[in-house]
Amino acid sequence: MKKSVFLVVLIPFLLFYAMPTGAAEKEGREWQDEVIYSIMVDRFNNGSSENDKNLDVDDLTAYNGGDFAGITKKLDYLKDMGFTAIWLTPIFDNEEGGYHGYWINDFYKTEEHFGTIEEFKTLVKEAHDRDIKVILDFVVNHVGPNHPFVSDPEKKDWFHEKKEITNWKDQEEVENGWIYNLPDLNQDNPETSDYLIDAAKWWINETDIDGYRLDTVKHVPKTFWTKFASAVKEEKKDFFLIGEVWDKDPTVIASYQDTGIDGFMDFAQNDSQRTAFQKTDQSLSWLFSNLERNETMFNKPELLGQFIDNHDMSRFTSLAAANNNHPGTRWKQSLAYMYTTPGIPIIYYGSEIALNGGEDPDNRKLMDFRTDKELIEYITTLGRLRAELPALTRGDTKLLYEKDGMAVFTRTYQDETIVVALNNTKETQTVVLEKGMIEKDKELKGLLQGDLVRSEGDTYKIIIDREESEIYALTDKTGINKTFLFAIAGILVLFAIFIVMLIKRAKRKE
């Protein structure tokens, strides 16, 4: 009987150890694992006619009808593409014409064109039910031109004196000047500071949002941001703050990282991405130099927001079109890069259909859901791979090859090695990975295009078609797994012995 029990216990162990070893272990979800979809609420989807007041879909400076209900109805659409978080432009009550949300009239009310606070709470709950986090755009630098506080004599010291910024290198001017003629709040006034922080805390507790995208960070004193970050993070565990420090100089952005703001929009890398991918045969070396710089300059480079366009700049599609390049192909290259390199990809609504648009407000057209799905399917595949492969969000990055737009690099984490090849040229490219670049006697299994590259001695020859990318997993060579076959044979022998023993025992009982 003891032998029988031993055999029964032994068989599962043999099966387990006969199986191929797995990839890196999945760990707890972190903000660096997210993929964020950026939404201008008024321009995404109209889900309720009850708030359709004075709409004009032919006027890009008027309300076009997008609302909370419309976003809620498209959450499955976003989840299916692999997005794990949404960032919404400001949802607070705005002045007339403030379709974009940045002319705030009341920090404690929702904009009536977007829906009620109950509808927003429903949006947050439905998002959370799908494991999608919700980030709100929060503005503390200014209010709308006709905000009630502006004309209140008792709140005169809540605002800086009306002055334009003439010297952008003078930080005092940058923090105190009025941008776009919007009343500039004085955060050095304790009453003003407390009011803004209390409002931010109220929205967290009232609606259970997960983070704030902080607008115009460099126009507000660092002392306020330190106080703000400390206060709001006490309201909810793992609450996330990502700041907009609009500056192409990374040292300026990095100077704010000790305030408690977790991550920042990487405007320096944004500029390099737009240059590199808007047309073919552009060097990609700057992109990887920037990644190395981020590793040394930022405490948490993995929390930098990586984006190629947003609501304040011309759409990437317009750049590709201006260079007579196919926008869909250009988008695939830029997305493959963003999804496989360090940082949090932030994708502006409409990018999945290569929505076109020039400068504001042309870059804020209504979303169109009745278009070709090719790019959507590509984003879906990238999202799935990023979720399945920890190396793409946690791994070290090493550039193996770059020449005139053809790049090969690795992301390595624990026992998982991912090799990414980007061919940003007009010609088919062949790259030989020489001895020592990656582990020998393996194979590269293509996860994006289905390519397969077996080692040739100590080298690997990668061939990538023009304007294509591939994401490879470094795996054991396929073929006959002798260890597995021997283990199976052993299991069959043990199983036969087990049956014979049972038969003999049965006969003895007879």
Coordinates of C-alpha atoms in Angstrom, one line a residue:
M1 CA 0.0 0.0 0.0
K2 CA 2.8 2.4 0.8
K3 CA 4.4 1.8 -2.6
S4 CA 1.1 2.6 -4.3
V5 CA 0.8 5.9 -2.4
F6 CA 4.4 6.7 -3.3
L7 CA 3.7 6.2 -7.0
V8 CA 0.6 8.3 -6.9
V9 CA 2.5 11.2 -5.3
L10 CA 5.6 10.8 -7.6
I11 CA 3.7 11.0 -10.9
P12 CA 2.6 14.7 -10.5
F13 CA 6.2 15.7 -9.6
L14 CA 7.6 14.0 -12.7
L15 CA 5.0 15.7 -14.9
F16 CA 5.8 19.1 -13.3
Y17 CA 9.6 18.8 -13.7
A18 CA 9.2 17.5 -17.3
M19 CA 7.5 20.6 -18.5
P20 CA 9.5 23.5 -20.0
T21 CA 10.5 26.2 -17.5
G22 CA 8.3 29.2 -17.5
A23 CA 9.1 32.9 -18.1
A24 CA 9.5 35.5 -15.4
E25 CA 7.0 35.5 -12.5
K26 CA 4.1 37.9 -12.6
E27 CA 4.2 40.3 -9.7
G28 CA 1.8 42.7 -8.1
R29 CA 0.4 45.4 -10.4
E30 CA 2.4 48.7 -10.3
W31 CA 1.8 52.0 -12.1
Q32 CA 4.7 51.2 -14.5
D33 CA 2.5 48.4 -15.8
E34 CA -0.3 50.6 -16.9
V35 CA -1.2 51.7 -20.4
I36 CA -3.2 55.0 -20.3
Y37 CA -5.8 56.1 -22.8
S38 CA -6.1 59.9 -22.8
I39 CA -9.6 61.3 -23.4
M40 CA -10.9 64.8 -24.0
V41 CA -14.4 64.2 -22.5
D42 CA -16.3 66.4 -24.9
R43 CA -14.8 64.8 -28.0
F44 CA -15.0 61.1 -27.3
N45 CA -18.5 59.7 -27.3
N46 CA -22.0 61.1 -26.7
G47 CA -23.8 58.6 -24.5
S48 CA -26.7 60.7 -23.2
S49 CA -29.0 63.2 -24.9
E50 CA -30.1 64.7 -21.6
N51 CA -27.0 66.9 -21.4
D52 CA -27.0 67.9 -25.1
K53 CA -27.2 71.7 -24.6
N54 CA -26.2 74.1 -27.3
L55 CA -24.1 71.5 -29.2
D56 CA -22.5 72.2 -32.5
V57 CA -20.5 69.3 -33.9
D58 CA -19.4 71.4 -36.8
D59 CA -17.7 73.9 -34.5
L60 CA -14.5 72.7 -32.9
T61 CA -14.6 75.6 -30.4
A62 CA -18.1 74.6 -29.2
Y63 CA -19.4 71.6 -27.2
N64 CA -19.6 68.5 -29.4
G65 CA -21.5 66.2 -27.0
G66 CA -19.0 63.8 -25.4
D67 CA -20.0 62.9 -21.8
F68 CA -19.5 60.5 -18.9
A69 CA -22.2 58.1 -20.2
G70 CA -20.4 57.9 -23.6
I71 CA -17.1 56.9 -21.9
T72 CA -18.9 54.3 -19.8
K73 CA -20.4 52.7 -22.8
K74 CA -16.9 52.4 -24.4
L75 CA -15.0 50.9 -21.5
D76 CA -15.1 47.4 -23.0
Y77 CA -13.8 48.9 -26.2
L78 CA -10.8 50.3 -24.3
K79 CA -10.3 47.2 -22.2
D80 CA -10.3 45.0 -25.3
M81 CA -7.4 47.1 -26.7
G82 CA -5.4 46.5 -23.5
F83 CA -5.8 49.9 -21.9
T84 CA -5.6 49.7 -18.1
A85 CA -6.2 53.3 -17.2
I86 CA -8.0 56.4 -18.6
W87 CA -7.0 60.0 -18.1
L88 CA -9.8 62.5 -18.5
T89 CA -9.4 66.2 -19.2
P90 CA -10.9 68.3 -16.4
I91 CA -14.5 67.4 -15.6
F92 CA -15.3 70.3 -13.3
D93 CA -17.9 73.0 -14.1
N94 CA -16.5 75.4 -16.7
E95 CA -17.4 78.8 -18.1
E96 CA -19.3 79.1 -21.3
G97 CA -17.2 77.7 -24.2
G98 CA -15.0 75.7 -21.9
Y99 CA -15.5 72.4 -23.7
H100 CA -11.9 71.4 -23.0
G101 CA -12.4 71.7 -19.2
Y102 CA -9.6 74.2 -18.4
W103 CA -11.7 77.3 -17.7
I104 CA -12.9 76.1 -14.3
N105 CA -15.8 77.9 -12.7
D106 CA -16.5 75.6 -9.7
F107 CA -14.1 72.9 -8.4
Y108 CA -16.9 71.0 -6.6
K109 CA -19.4 70.5 -9.5
T110 CA -19.2 68.5 -12.7
E111 CA -19.6 70.3 -16.1
E112 CA -23.3 70.0 -17.0
H113 CA -22.5 69.1 -20.6
F114 CA -20.6 66.0 -19.3
G115 CA -23.3 64.7 -16.9
T116 CA -24.0 64.6 -13.2
I117 CA -21.6 63.5 -10.4
E118 CA -23.7 60.3 -10.1
E119 CA -23.0 59.5 -13.7
F120 CA -19.3 60.1 -13.1
K121 CA -19.3 57.8 -10.1
T122 CA -21.0 55.2 -12.3
L123 CA -18.1 55.7 -14.8
V124 CA -15.5 55.1 -12.1
K125 CA -17.3 52.1 -10.7
E126 CA -17.7 50.5 -14.1
A127 CA -14.1 51.2 -14.9
H128 CA -12.9 49.6 -11.7
D129 CA -15.1 46.6 -12.3
R130 CA -13.0 46.1 -15.5
D131 CA -9.7 46.7 -13.6
I132 CA -9.4 50.1 -15.4
K133 CA -8.0 53.0 -13.3
V134 CA -9.3 56.5 -13.6
I135 CA -7.0 59.6 -13.6
L136 CA -8.5 63.1 -13.6
D137 CA -6.8 66.2 -14.9
F138 CA -6.5 68.7 -12.0
V139 CA -5.7 72.4 -12.5
V140 CA -4.4 74.5 -9.6
N141 CA -2.6 77.2 -11.6
H142 CA -5.6 79.2 -12.8
V143 CA -9.3 79.4 -13.1
G144 CA -11.7 80.7 -15.8
P145 CA -11.7 84.4 -16.7
N146 CA -15.1 85.0 -14.9
H147 CA -14.7 82.7 -11.9
P148 CA -16.7 84.2 -9.0
F149 CA -13.6 84.5 -6.9
V150 CA -12.0 86.9 -9.4
S151 CA -14.5 89.6 -8.8
D152 CA -14.7 89.0 -5.0
P153 CA -12.9 91.8 -3.2
E154 CA -12.3 89.5 -0.2
K155 CA -10.3 87.2 -2.4
K156 CA -8.2 89.7 -4.2
D157 CA -5.1 88.2 -2.6
W158 CA -6.0 84.7 -4.0
F159 CA -4.6 85.8 -7.3
H160 CA -1.4 87.3 -8.7
E161 CA -1.4 90.6 -10.4
K162 CA -2.4 90.4 -14.0
K163 CA 0.9 90.2 -16.0
E164 CA 2.0 88.4 -19.0
I165 CA 5.1 86.2 -18.9
T166 CA 7.8 87.9 -20.9
N167 CA 10.9 86.2 -19.7
W168 CA 10.4 82.4 -19.6
K169 CA 13.8 81.9 -17.9
D170 CA 12.6 83.9 -14.9
Q171 CA 11.0 81.3 -12.6
E172 CA 9.2 84.0 -10.6
E173 CA 7.5 85.3 -13.8
V174 CA 6.7 81.8 -14.9
E175 CA 4.9 81.1 -11.6
N176 CA 3.2 84.4 -11.1
G177 CA 2.3 85.4 -14.7
W178 CA -1.0 84.9 -16.4
I179 CA -1.0 82.3 -19.2
Y180 CA -3.6 82.8 -22.0
N181 CA -5.1 85.7 -19.9
L182 CA -6.4 83.2 -17.3
P183 CA -6.5 84.5 -13.6
D184 CA -3.4 83.1 -11.9
L185 CA -4.0 81.6 -8.5
N186 CA -1.6 82.6 -5.6
Q187 CA -0.7 79.3 -3.9
D188 CA 1.5 81.1 -1.4
N189 CA -1.8 82.3 0.2
P190 CA -2.7 79.7 2.8
E191 CA -6.4 80.1 2.1
T192 CA -5.9 79.5 -1.6
S193 CA -3.6 76.6 -1.0
D194 CA -6.0 74.9 1.5
Y195 CA -9.0 75.4 -0.9
L196 CA -7.2 73.7 -3.8
I197 CA -6.0 70.8 -1.6
D198 CA -9.4 70.3 0.0
A199 CA -11.0 70.1 -3.4
A200 CA -8.5 67.6 -4.6
K201 CA -9.1 65.4 -1.5
W202 CA -12.9 65.8 -1.8
W203 CA -12.9 64.2 -5.3
I204 CA -10.8 61.3 -4.2
N205 CA -13.1 60.5 -1.3
E206 CA -16.3 61.3 -3.1
T207 CA -15.6 59.4 -6.4
D208 CA -12.8 56.9 -5.6
I209 CA -10.6 58.1 -8.5
D210 CA -7.0 56.6 -8.7
G211 CA -4.8 59.5 -9.7
Y212 CA -4.4 63.1 -10.9
R213 CA -2.6 64.4 -14.0
L214 CA -1.3 67.7 -12.7
D215 CA -1.6 70.6 -15.3
T216 CA 1.0 73.4 -15.7
V217 CA 3.3 72.1 -12.9
K218 CA 6.1 74.6 -13.5
H219 CA 3.8 77.5 -13.2
V220 CA 3.2 76.6 -9.5
P221 CA 5.7 76.8 -6.6
K222 CA 7.4 73.6 -5.6
T223 CA 6.5 74.2 -2.0
F224 CA 2.8 73.9 -2.9
W225 CA 3.3 70.7 -4.8
T226 CA 5.1 69.2 -1.9
K227 CA 2.2 70.1 0.4
F228 CA -0.3 69.0 -2.2
A229 CA 1.3 65.6 -2.9
S230 CA 1.6 64.8 0.8
A231 CA -2.0 65.6 1.5
V232 CA -3.7 63.8 -1.3
K233 CA -1.7 60.6 -0.9
E234 CA -3.0 60.3 2.6
E235 CA -6.5 59.9 1.2
K236 CA -6.0 56.7 -0.8
K237 CA -3.3 54.1 -0.9
D238 CA -1.2 54.1 -4.1
F239 CA -2.8 57.3 -5.4
F240 CA -0.8 58.4 -8.4
L241 CA 0.4 61.8 -9.5
I242 CA 1.8 62.5 -12.9
G243 CA 2.9 66.0 -13.7
E244 CA 3.0 68.1 -16.8
V245 CA 6.2 70.1 -16.8
W246 CA 6.2 71.3 -20.3
D247 CA 9.9 71.7 -21.1
K248 CA 12.2 69.9 -23.5
D249 CA 15.0 70.2 -21.0
P250 CA 14.9 67.1 -18.8
T251 CA 16.8 68.8 -16.0
V252 CA 13.9 71.2 -15.5
I253 CA 11.4 68.2 -15.4
A254 CA 13.7 66.3 -13.0
S255 CA 13.9 69.3 -10.6
Y256 CA 10.3 68.6 -9.5
Q257 CA 10.7 64.9 -8.6
D258 CA 11.4 65.6 -4.9
T259 CA 8.0 67.3 -4.5
G260 CA 6.2 64.0 -4.1
I261 CA 4.9 63.9 -7.7
D262 CA 5.4 60.3 -8.8
G263 CA 5.9 60.6 -12.6
F264 CA 6.1 63.2 -15.3
M265 CA 5.2 63.6 -19.0
D266 CA 8.4 63.1 -20.8
F267 CA 8.4 66.1 -23.2
A268 CA 12.1 65.7 -24.1
Q269 CA 11.5 62.1 -25.3
N270 CA 8.2 63.2 -27.0
D271 CA 10.1 65.6 -29.2
S272 CA 12.6 62.9 -30.2
Q273 CA 9.8 60.4 -30.9
R274 CA 7.9 62.8 -33.1
T275 CA 11.1 63.5 -35.1
A276 CA 12.2 59.8 -35.3
F277 CA 8.9 58.2 -36.4
Q278 CA 7.1 60.8 -38.6
K279 CA 9.1 59.6 -41.6
T280 CA 11.4 56.7 -42.5
D281 CA 15.2 56.5 -42.3
Q282 CA 15.5 58.6 -39.2
S283 CA 18.1 57.7 -36.7
L284 CA 16.7 56.1 -33.5
S285 CA 19.9 56.6 -31.5
W286 CA 18.6 59.7 -29.7
L287 CA 15.6 57.7 -28.3
F288 CA 18.0 55.3 -26.6
S289 CA 20.4 58.0 -25.4
N290 CA 17.4 59.6 -23.8
L291 CA 16.5 56.4 -22.1
E292 CA 20.0 56.2 -20.6
R293 CA 19.8 59.8 -19.5
N294 CA 16.5 59.1 -17.8
E295 CA 18.0 56.2 -15.9
T296 CA 20.6 58.5 -14.3
M297 CA 18.5 61.7 -14.0
F298 CA 15.2 60.4 -12.5
N299 CA 14.5 58.4 -9.4
K300 CA 11.8 56.4 -11.1
P301 CA 12.2 56.6 -14.9
E302 CA 9.7 53.8 -15.3
L303 CA 7.0 56.2 -14.2
L304 CA 7.7 58.8 -16.9
G305 CA 4.7 59.2 -19.3
Q306 CA 5.7 58.4 -22.8
F307 CA 3.5 59.9 -25.5
I308 CA 3.8 61.1 -29.1
D309 CA 1.0 63.6 -29.1
N310 CA -1.7 65.1 -26.9
H311 CA -4.5 67.7 -26.9
D312 CA -2.0 70.6 -26.9
M313 CA 0.0 69.7 -30.0
S314 CA -0.7 68.7 -33.6
R315 CA -1.6 65.1 -34.0
F316 CA 1.2 62.7 -35.0
T317 CA -0.9 61.6 -38.0
S318 CA -0.6 65.1 -39.5
L319 CA 3.2 65.0 -39.3
A320 CA 3.3 61.6 -41.1
A321 CA 0.9 62.9 -43.8
A322 CA 3.0 66.1 -44.3
N323 CA 6.0 63.9 -45.1
N324 CA 3.9 61.8 -47.5
N325 CA 4.3 58.7 -45.3
H326 CA 1.4 56.3 -44.6
P327 CA 0.1 57.3 -41.1
G328 CA -0.9 53.8 -40.1
T329 CA 2.6 52.4 -40.7
R330 CA 4.2 55.3 -38.9
W331 CA 1.8 54.8 -36.0
K332 CA 2.8 51.1 -35.8
Q333 CA 6.4 51.9 -35.5
S334 CA 6.0 54.5 -32.8
L335 CA 3.6 52.3 -30.8
A336 CA 5.9 49.3 -31.0
Y337 CA 8.7 51.5 -29.6
M338 CA 6.5 53.0 -26.8
Y339 CA 5.0 49.7 -25.7
T340 CA 8.4 47.9 -25.4
T341 CA 10.6 50.6 -23.8
P342 CA 10.6 51.9 -20.2
G343 CA 7.8 54.3 -19.1
I344 CA 4.0 54.4 -19.2
P345 CA 2.5 54.6 -22.7
I346 CA -0.1 57.4 -22.9
I347 CA -2.2 57.2 -26.1
Y348 CA -4.4 60.1 -27.1
Y349 CA -7.9 59.2 -28.1
G350 CA -8.3 58.7 -31.8
S351 CA -4.7 57.5 -32.2
E352 CA -6.1 53.9 -32.8
I353 CA -7.7 55.2 -36.0
A354 CA -4.9 57.5 -36.9
L355 CA -7.2 60.5 -36.4
N356 CA -5.7 63.6 -38.2
G357 CA -5.5 67.1 -36.9
G358 CA -3.3 70.2 -36.8
E359 CA -2.9 72.7 -34.0
D360 CA -5.6 73.3 -31.4
P361 CA -8.5 73.0 -31.9
D362 CA -8.0 70.9 -35.1
N363 CA -6.4 68.2 -32.9
R364 CA -9.6 67.8 -30.9
K365 CA -12.0 66.4 -33.5
L366 CA -14.8 64.1 -32.6
M367 CA -13.8 60.4 -32.3
D368 CA -15.1 58.2 -35.1
F369 CA -15.8 54.6 -34.2
R370 CA -16.7 53.5 -37.7
T371 CA -13.3 53.1 -39.2
D372 CA -10.7 50.5 -40.2
K373 CA -9.7 48.1 -37.4
E374 CA -6.2 47.3 -38.5
L375 CA -4.4 49.7 -36.1
I376 CA -6.8 48.8 -33.3
E377 CA -5.8 45.1 -33.7
Y378 CA -2.2 46.0 -33.7
I379 CA -2.6 48.0 -30.4
T380 CA -4.5 45.1 -29.0
T381 CA -1.7 42.7 -29.7
L382 CA 0.9 45.1 -28.2
G383 CA -1.2 45.6 -25.1
R384 CA -1.5 41.8 -24.6
L385 CA 2.2 41.3 -25.0
R386 CA 3.0 44.1 -22.6
A387 CA 0.7 42.6 -20.0
E388 CA 2.1 39.1 -20.5
L389 CA 5.8 39.9 -20.5
P390 CA 7.2 41.4 -17.3
A391 CA 10.4 42.2 -19.1
L392 CA 8.6 44.9 -21.1
T393 CA 7.6 46.8 -18.0
R394 CA 10.2 45.7 -15.4
G395 CA 13.3 44.8 -17.4
D396 CA 16.7 46.3 -18.0
T397 CA 17.2 47.8 -21.5
K398 CA 20.2 47.2 -23.6
L399 CA 20.7 48.6 -27.2
L400 CA 22.4 45.9 -29.3
Y401 CA 22.3 47.6 -32.7
E402 CA 21.3 50.9 -34.3
K403 CA 22.0 52.3 -37.7
D404 CA 20.0 54.9 -39.7
G405 CA 16.7 53.8 -38.3
M406 CA 17.2 50.1 -37.7
A407 CA 17.4 49.2 -34.1
V408 CA 17.6 46.0 -32.0
F409 CA 17.5 46.0 -28.2
T410 CA 16.8 43.7 -25.3
R411 CA 14.6 43.9 -22.3
T412 CA 15.7 41.4 -19.6
Y413 CA 14.0 40.6 -16.3
Q414 CA 14.7 37.5 -14.1
D415 CA 14.9 34.6 -16.6
E416 CA 13.0 36.4 -19.4
T417 CA 14.8 38.0 -22.3
I418 CA 12.8 39.9 -25.0
V419 CA 14.5 41.1 -28.2
V420 CA 12.8 43.9 -30.0
A421 CA 13.7 44.8 -33.6
L422 CA 12.5 48.0 -35.2
N423 CA 13.0 48.7 -38.9
N424 CA 12.3 52.3 -39.4
T425 CA 13.7 52.4 -42.9
K426 CA 12.5 52.0 -46.5
E427 CA 14.5 48.8 -47.1
T428 CA 14.5 45.3 -45.7
Q429 CA 17.2 45.1 -43.1
T430 CA 19.4 42.2 -41.9
V431 CA 21.1 42.4 -38.5
V432 CA 23.4 39.7 -37.2
L433 CA 23.6 39.5 -33.4
E434 CA 27.1 38.5 -32.7
K435 CA 28.5 36.2 -30.1
G436 CA 27.8 37.3 -26.5
M437 CA 25.0 39.7 -27.3
I438 CA 22.4 37.2 -26.2
E439 CA 22.5 33.6 -24.9
K440 CA 23.6 31.1 -27.5
D441 CA 21.9 27.9 -28.7
K442 CA 18.4 29.3 -28.3
E443 CA 15.8 30.6 -30.7
L444 CA 14.0 33.9 -31.1
K445 CA 10.2 33.3 -31.4
G446 CA 8.4 36.3 -33.0
L447 CA 5.3 37.3 -31.0
L448 CA 4.1 40.1 -33.2
Q449 CA 4.7 38.9 -36.7
G450 CA 5.3 35.2 -36.1
D451 CA 8.9 35.2 -37.2
L452 CA 11.3 32.5 -36.0
V453 CA 15.1 32.9 -35.8
R454 CA 17.3 30.0 -34.7
S455 CA 20.9 30.5 -33.6
E456 CA 23.6 29.7 -36.1
G457 CA 26.4 28.8 -33.8
D458 CA 26.9 31.8 -31.5
T459 CA 25.0 34.2 -33.8
Y460 CA 21.4 35.1 -34.7
K461 CA 20.4 36.5 -38.1
I462 CA 17.4 38.8 -37.9
I463 CA 15.7 39.9 -41.1
I464 CA 13.0 42.5 -40.9
D465 CA 10.9 43.9 -43.7
R466 CA 10.8 47.6 -44.4
E467 CA 8.8 49.6 -41.8
E468 CA 8.1 46.6 -39.7
S469 CA 8.8 45.6 -36.1
E470 CA 9.1 42.3 -34.3
I471 CA 9.1 41.3 -30.6
Y472 CA 11.0 38.1 -30.0
A473 CA 11.1 35.9 -26.9
L474 CA 14.4 34.1 -26.4
T475 CA 13.4 30.5 -25.8
D476 CA 14.8 27.0 -25.9
K477 CA 15.1 25.5 -29.4
T478 CA 12.0 23.7 -30.5
G479 CA 12.2 20.1 -31.6
I480 CA 12.3 16.8 -29.7
N481 CA 12.5 17.4 -26.0
K482 CA 14.4 14.3 -24.9
T483 CA 14.0 15.1 -21.2
F484 CA 10.2 15.4 -21.6
L485 CA 10.0 12.1 -23.6
F486 CA 12.1 10.2 -21.0
A487 CA 9.9 11.6 -18.2
I488 CA 6.7 10.5 -20.0
A489 CA 8.2 7.1 -20.6
G490 CA 9.0 6.8 -16.9
I491 CA 5.5 7.8 -16.0
L492 CA 4.0 5.2 -18.2
V493 CA 6.3 2.5 -16.7
L494 CA 5.4 3.5 -13.2
F495 CA 1.7 3.6 -14.1
A496 CA 2.0 0.1 -15.5
I497 CA 3.7 -1.1 -12.3
F498 CA 1.0 0.5 -10.3
I499 CA -1.8 -1.3 -12.3
V500 CA 0.1 -4.7 -12.0
M501 CA 0.3 -4.2 -8.2
L502 CA -3.4 -3.5 -7.9
I503 CA -4.2 -6.6 -10.0
K504 CA -2.0 -8.8 -7.8
R505 CA -3.5 -7.4 -4.6
A506 CA -6.9 -8.1 -5.9
K507 CA -6.0 -11.7 -6.7
R508 CA -4.6 -12.3 -3.2
K509 CA -7.8 -11.1 -1.7
E510 CA -9.7 -13.6 -3.8

